[in-house]
GROMACS .gro file of C-alpha atoms in nm:
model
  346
    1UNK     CA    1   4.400  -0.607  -1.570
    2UNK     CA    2   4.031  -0.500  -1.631
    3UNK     CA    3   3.801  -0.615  -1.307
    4UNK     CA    4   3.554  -0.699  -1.603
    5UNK     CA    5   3.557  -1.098  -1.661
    6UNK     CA    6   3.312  -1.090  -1.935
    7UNK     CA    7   3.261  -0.757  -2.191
    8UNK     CA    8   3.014  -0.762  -2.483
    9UNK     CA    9   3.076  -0.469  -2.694
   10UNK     CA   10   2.826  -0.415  -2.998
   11UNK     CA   11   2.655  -0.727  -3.028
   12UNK     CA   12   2.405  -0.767  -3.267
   13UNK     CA   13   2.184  -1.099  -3.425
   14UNK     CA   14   1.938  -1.149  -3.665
   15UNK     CA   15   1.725  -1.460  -3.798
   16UNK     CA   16   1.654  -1.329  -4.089
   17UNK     CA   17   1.451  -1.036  -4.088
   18UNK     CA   18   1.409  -1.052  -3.676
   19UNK     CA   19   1.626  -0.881  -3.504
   20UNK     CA   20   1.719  -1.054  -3.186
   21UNK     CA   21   1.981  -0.895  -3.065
   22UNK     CA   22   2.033  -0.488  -3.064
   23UNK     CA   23   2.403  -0.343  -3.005
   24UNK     CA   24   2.406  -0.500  -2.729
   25UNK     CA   25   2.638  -0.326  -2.458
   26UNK     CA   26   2.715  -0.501  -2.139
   27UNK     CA   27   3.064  -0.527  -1.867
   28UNK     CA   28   3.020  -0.815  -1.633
   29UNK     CA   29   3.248  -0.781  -1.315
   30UNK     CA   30   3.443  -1.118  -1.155
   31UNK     CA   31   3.255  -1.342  -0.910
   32UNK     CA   32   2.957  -1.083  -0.968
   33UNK     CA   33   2.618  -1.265  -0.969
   34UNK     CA   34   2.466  -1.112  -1.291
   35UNK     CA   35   2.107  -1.148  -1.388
   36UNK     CA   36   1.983  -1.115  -1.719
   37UNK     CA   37   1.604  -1.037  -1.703
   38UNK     CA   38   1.298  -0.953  -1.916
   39UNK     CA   39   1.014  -1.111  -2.045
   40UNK     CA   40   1.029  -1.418  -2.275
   41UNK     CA   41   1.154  -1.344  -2.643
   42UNK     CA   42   1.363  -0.989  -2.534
   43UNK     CA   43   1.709  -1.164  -2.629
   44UNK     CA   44   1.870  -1.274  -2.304
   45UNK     CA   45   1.861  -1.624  -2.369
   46UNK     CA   46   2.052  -1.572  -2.712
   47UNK     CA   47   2.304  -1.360  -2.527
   48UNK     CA   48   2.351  -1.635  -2.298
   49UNK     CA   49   2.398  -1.875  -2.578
   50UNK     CA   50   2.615  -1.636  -2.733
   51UNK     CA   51   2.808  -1.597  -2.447
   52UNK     CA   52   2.845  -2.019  -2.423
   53UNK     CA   53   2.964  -2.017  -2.788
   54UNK     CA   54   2.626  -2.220  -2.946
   55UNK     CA   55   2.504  -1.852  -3.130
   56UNK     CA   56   2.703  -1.654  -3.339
   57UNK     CA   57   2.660  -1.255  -3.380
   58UNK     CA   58   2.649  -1.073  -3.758
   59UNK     CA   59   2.868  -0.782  -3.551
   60UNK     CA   60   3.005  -0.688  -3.250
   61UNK     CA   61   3.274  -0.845  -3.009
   62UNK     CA   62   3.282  -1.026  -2.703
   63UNK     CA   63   3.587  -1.062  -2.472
   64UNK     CA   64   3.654  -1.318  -2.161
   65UNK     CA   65   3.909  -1.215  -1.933
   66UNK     CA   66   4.030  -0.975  -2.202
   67UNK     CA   67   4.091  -1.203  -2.479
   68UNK     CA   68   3.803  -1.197  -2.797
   69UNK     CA   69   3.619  -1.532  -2.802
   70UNK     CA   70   3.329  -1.452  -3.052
   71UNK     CA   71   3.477  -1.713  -3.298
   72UNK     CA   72   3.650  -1.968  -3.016
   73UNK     CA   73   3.435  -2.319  -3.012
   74UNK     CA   74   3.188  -2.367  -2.718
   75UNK     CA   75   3.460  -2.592  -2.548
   76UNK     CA   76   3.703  -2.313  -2.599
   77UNK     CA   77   3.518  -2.044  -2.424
   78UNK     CA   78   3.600  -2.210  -2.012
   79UNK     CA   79   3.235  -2.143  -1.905
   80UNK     CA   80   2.943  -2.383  -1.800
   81UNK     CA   81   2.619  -2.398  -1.878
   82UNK     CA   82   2.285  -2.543  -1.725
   83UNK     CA   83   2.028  -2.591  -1.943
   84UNK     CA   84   1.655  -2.548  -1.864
   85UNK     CA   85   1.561  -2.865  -1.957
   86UNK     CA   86   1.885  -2.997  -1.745
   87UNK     CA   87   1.999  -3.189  -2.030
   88UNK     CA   88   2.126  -3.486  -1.812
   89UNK     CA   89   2.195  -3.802  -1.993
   90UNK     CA   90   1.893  -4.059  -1.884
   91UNK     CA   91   2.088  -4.407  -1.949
   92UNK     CA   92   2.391  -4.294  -1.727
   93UNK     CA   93   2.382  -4.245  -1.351
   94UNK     CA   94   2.435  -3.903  -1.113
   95UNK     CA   95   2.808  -4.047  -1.091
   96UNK     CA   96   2.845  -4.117  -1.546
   97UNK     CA   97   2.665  -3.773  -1.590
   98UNK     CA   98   2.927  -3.575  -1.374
   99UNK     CA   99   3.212  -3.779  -1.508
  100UNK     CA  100   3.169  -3.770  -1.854
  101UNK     CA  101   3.303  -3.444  -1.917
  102UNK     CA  102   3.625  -3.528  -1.734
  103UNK     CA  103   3.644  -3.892  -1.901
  104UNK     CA  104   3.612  -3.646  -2.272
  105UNK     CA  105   3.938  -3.478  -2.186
  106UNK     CA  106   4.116  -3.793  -2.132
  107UNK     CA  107   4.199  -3.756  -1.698
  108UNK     CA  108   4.305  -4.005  -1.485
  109UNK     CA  109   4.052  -4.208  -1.336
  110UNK     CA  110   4.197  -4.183  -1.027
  111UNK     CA  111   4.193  -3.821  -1.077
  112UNK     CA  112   3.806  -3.826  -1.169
  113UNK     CA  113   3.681  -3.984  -0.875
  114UNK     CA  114   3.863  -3.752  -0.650
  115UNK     CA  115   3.686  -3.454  -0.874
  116UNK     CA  116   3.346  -3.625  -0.857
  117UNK     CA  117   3.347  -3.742  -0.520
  118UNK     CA  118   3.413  -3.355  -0.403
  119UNK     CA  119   3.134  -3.173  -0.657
  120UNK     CA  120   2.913  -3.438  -0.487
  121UNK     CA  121   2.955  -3.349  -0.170
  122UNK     CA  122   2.925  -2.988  -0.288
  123UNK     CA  123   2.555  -3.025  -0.434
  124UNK     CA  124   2.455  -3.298  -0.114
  125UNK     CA  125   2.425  -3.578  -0.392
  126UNK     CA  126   2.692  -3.830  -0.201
  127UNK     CA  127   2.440  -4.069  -0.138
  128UNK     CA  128   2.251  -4.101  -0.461
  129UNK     CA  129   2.554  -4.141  -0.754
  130UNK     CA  130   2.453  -4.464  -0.819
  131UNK     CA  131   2.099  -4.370  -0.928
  132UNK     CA  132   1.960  -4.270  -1.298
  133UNK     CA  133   1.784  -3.969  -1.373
  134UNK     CA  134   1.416  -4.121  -1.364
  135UNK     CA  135   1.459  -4.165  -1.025
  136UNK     CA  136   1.565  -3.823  -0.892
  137UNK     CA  137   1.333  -3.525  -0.831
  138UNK     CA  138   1.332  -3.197  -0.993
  139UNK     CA  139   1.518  -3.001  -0.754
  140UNK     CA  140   1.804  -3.322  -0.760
  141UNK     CA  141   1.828  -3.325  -1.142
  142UNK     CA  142   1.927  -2.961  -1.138
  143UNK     CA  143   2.223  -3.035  -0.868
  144UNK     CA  144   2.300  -3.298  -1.107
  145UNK     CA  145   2.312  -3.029  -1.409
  146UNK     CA  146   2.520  -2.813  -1.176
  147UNK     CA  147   2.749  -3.047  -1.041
  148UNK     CA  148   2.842  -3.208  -1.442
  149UNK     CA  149   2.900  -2.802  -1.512
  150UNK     CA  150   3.102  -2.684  -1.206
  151UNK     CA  151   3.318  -3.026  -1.198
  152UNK     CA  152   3.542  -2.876  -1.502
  153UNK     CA  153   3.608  -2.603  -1.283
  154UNK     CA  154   3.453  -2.335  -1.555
  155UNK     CA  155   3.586  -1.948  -1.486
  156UNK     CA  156   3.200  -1.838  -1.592
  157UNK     CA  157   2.870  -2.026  -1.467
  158UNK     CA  158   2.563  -1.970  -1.713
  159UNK     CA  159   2.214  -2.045  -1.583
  160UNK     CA  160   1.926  -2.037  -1.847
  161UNK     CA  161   1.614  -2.042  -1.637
  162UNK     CA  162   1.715  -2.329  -1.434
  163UNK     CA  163   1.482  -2.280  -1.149
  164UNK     CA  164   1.171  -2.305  -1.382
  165UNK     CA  165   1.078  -2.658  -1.389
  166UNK     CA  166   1.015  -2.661  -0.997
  167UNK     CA  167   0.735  -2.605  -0.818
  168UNK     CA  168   0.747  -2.267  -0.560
  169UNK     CA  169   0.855  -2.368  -0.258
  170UNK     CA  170   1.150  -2.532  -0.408
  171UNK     CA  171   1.217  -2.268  -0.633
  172UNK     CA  172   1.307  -2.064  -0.338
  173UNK     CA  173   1.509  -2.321  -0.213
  174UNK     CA  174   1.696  -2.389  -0.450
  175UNK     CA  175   1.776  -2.024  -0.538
  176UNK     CA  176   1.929  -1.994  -0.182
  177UNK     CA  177   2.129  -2.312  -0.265
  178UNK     CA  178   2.251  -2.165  -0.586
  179UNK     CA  179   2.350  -1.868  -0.370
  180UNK     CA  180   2.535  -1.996  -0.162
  181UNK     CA  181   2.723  -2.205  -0.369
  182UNK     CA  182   2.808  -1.903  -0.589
  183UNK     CA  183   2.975  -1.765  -0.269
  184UNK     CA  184   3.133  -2.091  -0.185
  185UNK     CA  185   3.280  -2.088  -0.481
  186UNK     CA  186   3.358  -1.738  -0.596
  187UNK     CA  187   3.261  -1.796  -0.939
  188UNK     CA  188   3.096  -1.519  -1.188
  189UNK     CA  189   2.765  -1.677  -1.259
  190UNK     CA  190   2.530  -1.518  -1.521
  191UNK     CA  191   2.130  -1.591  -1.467
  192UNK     CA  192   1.874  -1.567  -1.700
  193UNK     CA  193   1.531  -1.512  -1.563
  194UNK     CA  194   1.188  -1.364  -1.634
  195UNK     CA  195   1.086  -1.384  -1.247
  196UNK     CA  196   1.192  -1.034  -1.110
  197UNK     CA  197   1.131  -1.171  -0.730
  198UNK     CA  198   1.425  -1.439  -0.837
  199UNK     CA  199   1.602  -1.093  -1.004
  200UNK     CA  200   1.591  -0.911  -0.715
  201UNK     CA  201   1.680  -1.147  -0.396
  202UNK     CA  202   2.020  -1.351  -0.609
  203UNK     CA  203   2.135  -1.067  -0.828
  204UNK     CA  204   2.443  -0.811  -0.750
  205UNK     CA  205   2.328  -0.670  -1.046
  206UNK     CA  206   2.102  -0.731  -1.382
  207UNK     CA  207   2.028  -0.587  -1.667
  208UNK     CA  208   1.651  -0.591  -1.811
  209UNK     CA  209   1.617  -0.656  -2.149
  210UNK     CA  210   1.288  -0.607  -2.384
  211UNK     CA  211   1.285  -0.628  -2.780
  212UNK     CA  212   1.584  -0.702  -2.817
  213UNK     CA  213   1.742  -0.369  -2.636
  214UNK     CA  214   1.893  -0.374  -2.236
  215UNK     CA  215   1.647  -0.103  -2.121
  216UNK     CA  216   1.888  -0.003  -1.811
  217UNK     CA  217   2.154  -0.158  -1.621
  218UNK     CA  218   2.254  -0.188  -1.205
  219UNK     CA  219   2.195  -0.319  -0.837
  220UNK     CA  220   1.787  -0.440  -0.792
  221UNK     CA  221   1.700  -0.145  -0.549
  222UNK     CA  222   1.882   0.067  -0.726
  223UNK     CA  223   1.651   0.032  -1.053
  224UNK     CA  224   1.398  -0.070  -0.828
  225UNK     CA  225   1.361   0.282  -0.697
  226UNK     CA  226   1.510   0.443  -1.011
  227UNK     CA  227   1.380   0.320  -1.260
  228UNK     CA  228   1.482   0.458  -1.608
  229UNK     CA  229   1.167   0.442  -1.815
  230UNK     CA  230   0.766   0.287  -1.751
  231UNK     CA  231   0.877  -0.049  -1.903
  232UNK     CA  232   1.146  -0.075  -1.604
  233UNK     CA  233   0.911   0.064  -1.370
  234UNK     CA  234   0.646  -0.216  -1.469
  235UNK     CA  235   0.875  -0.523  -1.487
  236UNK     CA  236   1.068  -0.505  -1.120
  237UNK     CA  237   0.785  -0.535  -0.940
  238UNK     CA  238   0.381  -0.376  -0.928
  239UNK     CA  239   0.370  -0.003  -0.989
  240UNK     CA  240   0.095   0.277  -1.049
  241UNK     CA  241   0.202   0.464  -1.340
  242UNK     CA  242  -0.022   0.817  -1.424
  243UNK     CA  243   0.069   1.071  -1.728
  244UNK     CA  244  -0.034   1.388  -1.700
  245UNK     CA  245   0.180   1.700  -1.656
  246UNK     CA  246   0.351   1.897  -1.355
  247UNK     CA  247   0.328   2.310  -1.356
  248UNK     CA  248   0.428   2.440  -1.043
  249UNK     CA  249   0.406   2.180  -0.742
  250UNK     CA  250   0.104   2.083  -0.858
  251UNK     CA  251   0.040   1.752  -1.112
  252UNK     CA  252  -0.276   1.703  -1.291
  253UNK     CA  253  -0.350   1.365  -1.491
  254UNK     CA  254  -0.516   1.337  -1.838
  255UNK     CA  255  -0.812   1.217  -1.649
  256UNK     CA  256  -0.849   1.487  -1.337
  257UNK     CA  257  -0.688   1.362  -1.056
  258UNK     CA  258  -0.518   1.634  -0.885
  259UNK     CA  259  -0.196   1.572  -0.618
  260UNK     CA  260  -0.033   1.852  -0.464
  261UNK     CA  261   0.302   1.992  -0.319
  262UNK     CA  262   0.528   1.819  -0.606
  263UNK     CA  263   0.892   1.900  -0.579
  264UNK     CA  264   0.908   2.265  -0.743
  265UNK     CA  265   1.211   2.102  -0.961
  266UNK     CA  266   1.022   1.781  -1.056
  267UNK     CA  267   1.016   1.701  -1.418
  268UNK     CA  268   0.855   1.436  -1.664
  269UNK     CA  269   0.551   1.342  -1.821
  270UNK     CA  270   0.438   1.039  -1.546
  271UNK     CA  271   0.447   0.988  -1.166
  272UNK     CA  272   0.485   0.661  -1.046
  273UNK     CA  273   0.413   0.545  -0.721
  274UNK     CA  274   0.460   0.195  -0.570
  275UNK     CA  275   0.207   0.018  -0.396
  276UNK     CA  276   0.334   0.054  -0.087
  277UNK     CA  277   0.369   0.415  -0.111
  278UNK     CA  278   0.008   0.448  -0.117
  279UNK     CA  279  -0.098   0.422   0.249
  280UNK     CA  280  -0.488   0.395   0.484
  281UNK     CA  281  -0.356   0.607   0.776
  282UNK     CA  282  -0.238   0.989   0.780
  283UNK     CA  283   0.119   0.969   0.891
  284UNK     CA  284   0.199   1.319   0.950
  285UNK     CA  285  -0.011   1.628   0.801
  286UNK     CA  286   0.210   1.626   0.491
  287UNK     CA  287   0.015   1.395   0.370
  288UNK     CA  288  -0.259   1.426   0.085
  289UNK     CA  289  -0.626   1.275   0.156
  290UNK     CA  290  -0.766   1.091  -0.171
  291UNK     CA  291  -1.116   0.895  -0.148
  292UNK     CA  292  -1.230   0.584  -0.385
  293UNK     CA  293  -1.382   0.332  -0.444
  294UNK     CA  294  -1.266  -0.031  -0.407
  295UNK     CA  295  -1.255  -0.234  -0.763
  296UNK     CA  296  -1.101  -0.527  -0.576
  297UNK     CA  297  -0.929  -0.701  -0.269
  298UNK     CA  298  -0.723  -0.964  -0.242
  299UNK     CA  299  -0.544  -1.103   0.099
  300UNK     CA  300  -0.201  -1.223   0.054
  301UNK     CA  301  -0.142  -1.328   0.363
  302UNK     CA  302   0.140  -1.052   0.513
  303UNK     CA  303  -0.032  -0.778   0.277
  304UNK     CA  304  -0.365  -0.714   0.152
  305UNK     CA  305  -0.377  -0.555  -0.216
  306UNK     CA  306  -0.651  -0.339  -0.307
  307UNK     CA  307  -0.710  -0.177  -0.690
  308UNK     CA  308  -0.894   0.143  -0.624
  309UNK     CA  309  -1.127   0.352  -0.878
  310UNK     CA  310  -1.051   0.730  -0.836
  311UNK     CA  311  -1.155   0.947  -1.119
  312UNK     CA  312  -1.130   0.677  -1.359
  313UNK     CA  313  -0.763   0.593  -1.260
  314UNK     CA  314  -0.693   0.236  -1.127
  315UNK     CA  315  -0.426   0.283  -0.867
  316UNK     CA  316  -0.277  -0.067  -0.656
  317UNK     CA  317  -0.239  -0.043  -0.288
  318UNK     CA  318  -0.039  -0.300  -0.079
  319UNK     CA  319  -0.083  -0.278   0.355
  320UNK     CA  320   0.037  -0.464   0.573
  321UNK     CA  321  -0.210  -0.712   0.749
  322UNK     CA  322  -0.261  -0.731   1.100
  323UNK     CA  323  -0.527  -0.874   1.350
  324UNK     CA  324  -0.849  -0.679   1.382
  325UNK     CA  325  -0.720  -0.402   1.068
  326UNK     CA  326  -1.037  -0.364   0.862
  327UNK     CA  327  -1.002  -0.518   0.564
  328UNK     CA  328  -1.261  -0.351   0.284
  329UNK     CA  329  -1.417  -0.518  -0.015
  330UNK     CA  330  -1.527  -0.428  -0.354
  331UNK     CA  331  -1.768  -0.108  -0.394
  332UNK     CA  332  -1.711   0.003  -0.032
  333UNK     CA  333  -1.603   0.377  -0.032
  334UNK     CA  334  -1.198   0.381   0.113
  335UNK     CA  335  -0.977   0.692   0.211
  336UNK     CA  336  -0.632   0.681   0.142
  337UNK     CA  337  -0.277   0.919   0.166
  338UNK     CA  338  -0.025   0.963  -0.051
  339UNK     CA  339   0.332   1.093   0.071
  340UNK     CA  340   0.404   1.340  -0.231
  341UNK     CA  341   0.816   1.282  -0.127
  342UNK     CA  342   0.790   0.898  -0.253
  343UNK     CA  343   0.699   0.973  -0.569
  344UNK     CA  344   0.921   0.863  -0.869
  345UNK     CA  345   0.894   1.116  -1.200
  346UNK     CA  346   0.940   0.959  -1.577
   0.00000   0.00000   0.00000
């Protein structure tokens, strides 16, 4: 038996002249936490849907657990889904809304309040099941949406953007909460996204869609450090990306800027160098000297981030703040190293 849960093979949709969808191409392991990310209108909420059986594909094939579901009915499929919105019904209570599924399928009641009672107790709702939806707060509706899902026991859990509708502290509270219920429970869970700091601290591993097309595929630090193409490079997180051209071990930019002792078997059209790769203190004579000019500042608490002007280039610098560390401000003259060994060809 295939260790894949979940393969899309080929998938393709249009409305109408947009295409949505481009032979798509994806394996999804079991219990794998699986992020779908990209910015909004790439396709990975119509995958998603796809996936839960409410959008249909003009070709391709998709299989659960081996078996091809692309024409099975939404109740057909065994998998969950919690909407953005929530979706929770506002004239029943926590205890109706995580029911009602079970009541559909005709079970015992006896039966339903054992099931209930334990998906309460899973999502920390025991004490509120008598309450409507008006009267819970954001982060409780979504245990509610998650609770009415995971109480049918689904093989597949699909999350559309669930943590959006909070506010930022509980966002991150509530992604360690889905977390660790996805290890409680050992079920595959598929996450759709557009926040690559959610991406990267729940995912085993994503894929990162744009137009329409999954750009590249694996673990966070793995595309995090390798990424693929400058779209990649640009969506997991803040990068400096230069063209120019490499002859030698030397590279020289469109523009003029100069950096020295490249990898003799470096090749590409770009460097790219993260933030943090760009550093204010020599850390061994390896390293090259640069001097600018800084555009702006901004203090972020653990890390000040600086844009610099060098020859007409705009590069991002992150450092770690500490007590007393000079901190410079726009138009004051800054030197700065670069480590030639952390730099990332495209």
């Amino acid at each position: 038996m295939s260790e894949n849960i979940i393969e899309i093979k080929n998938i393709n949709v249009s409305y109408g002249s947009n295409h949505v969808l481009k032979d798509i191409n994806l394996n999804i392991k079991n219990k794998d936490f699986y992020t779908f990310l990209g910015p909004s209108g790439c396709g990975k909420t119509t995958l998603l849907r796809l996936i839960a059986g409410f959008e249909k594909s003009q070709s391709g094939e998709l299989f659960i657990e081996g078996n091809e579901i692309s024409h099975s009915n939404p109740w057909e499929r065994d998998v969950g889904m919690v909407f953005q919105n929530y979706a929770l019904w506002p004239h029943m209570t926590v205890y109706k809304n995580i029911s009602f599924g079970l009541e559909e399928k005709k079970i015992q009641s006896s039966e339903i309040k054992k099931k209930v009672a334990e998906v309460l107790e899973l999502v920390d709702l025991q004490d509120l099941s008598k309450r409507y939806p008006y009267q819970l707060s954001g982060g409780q509706q979504q245990r509610v949406a998650l609770a009415r899902t995971l109480v049918v026991k689904p093989k597949v859990l699909l999350l559309d953007e669930p943590l959006s509708n909070l506010d930022a502290k509980l966002r991150v509270q509530m992604r360690k909460e889905l977390l660790d219920l996805h290890n409680k429970l050992d079920i595959t869970t598929i996450f759709v996204t557009h926040d690559q700091e959610e991406a990267n601290a729940m995912s085993t591993n994503l894929a990162i869609f744009n137009d329409g097309i999954v750009q590249q595929v694996g673990k966070p630090v793995d595309l995090y450090n390798n990424p693929s193409n400058t779209f990649v490079a640009n969506f997991l997180g803040t990068t400096n990306v230069i063209e120019g051209e490499i002859k030698d071990t030397i590279f020289k930019s469109k523009k003029g800027l100069v950096v020295k002792n490249i990898n003799k078997n470096a090749k590409g059209t770009s460097i790219l160098l993260r933030p943090q790769n760009l550093y204010l203190e020599q850390r061994n004579e390896k390293f090259e000297k640069f001097i600018g000019a800084v555009k702006t500042q901004e203090f972020l608490g653990n890390i000040v981030r600086y844009t610099i002007n060098i020859k007409n280039h705009i590069l991002v610098l992150d450092t770690l703040h500490e007590v007393d560390k000079k901190i410079y401000f726009p138009d004051e003259e800054i030197v700065f190293y670069l480590d030639s060994e952390k730099i990332k060809f495209l």
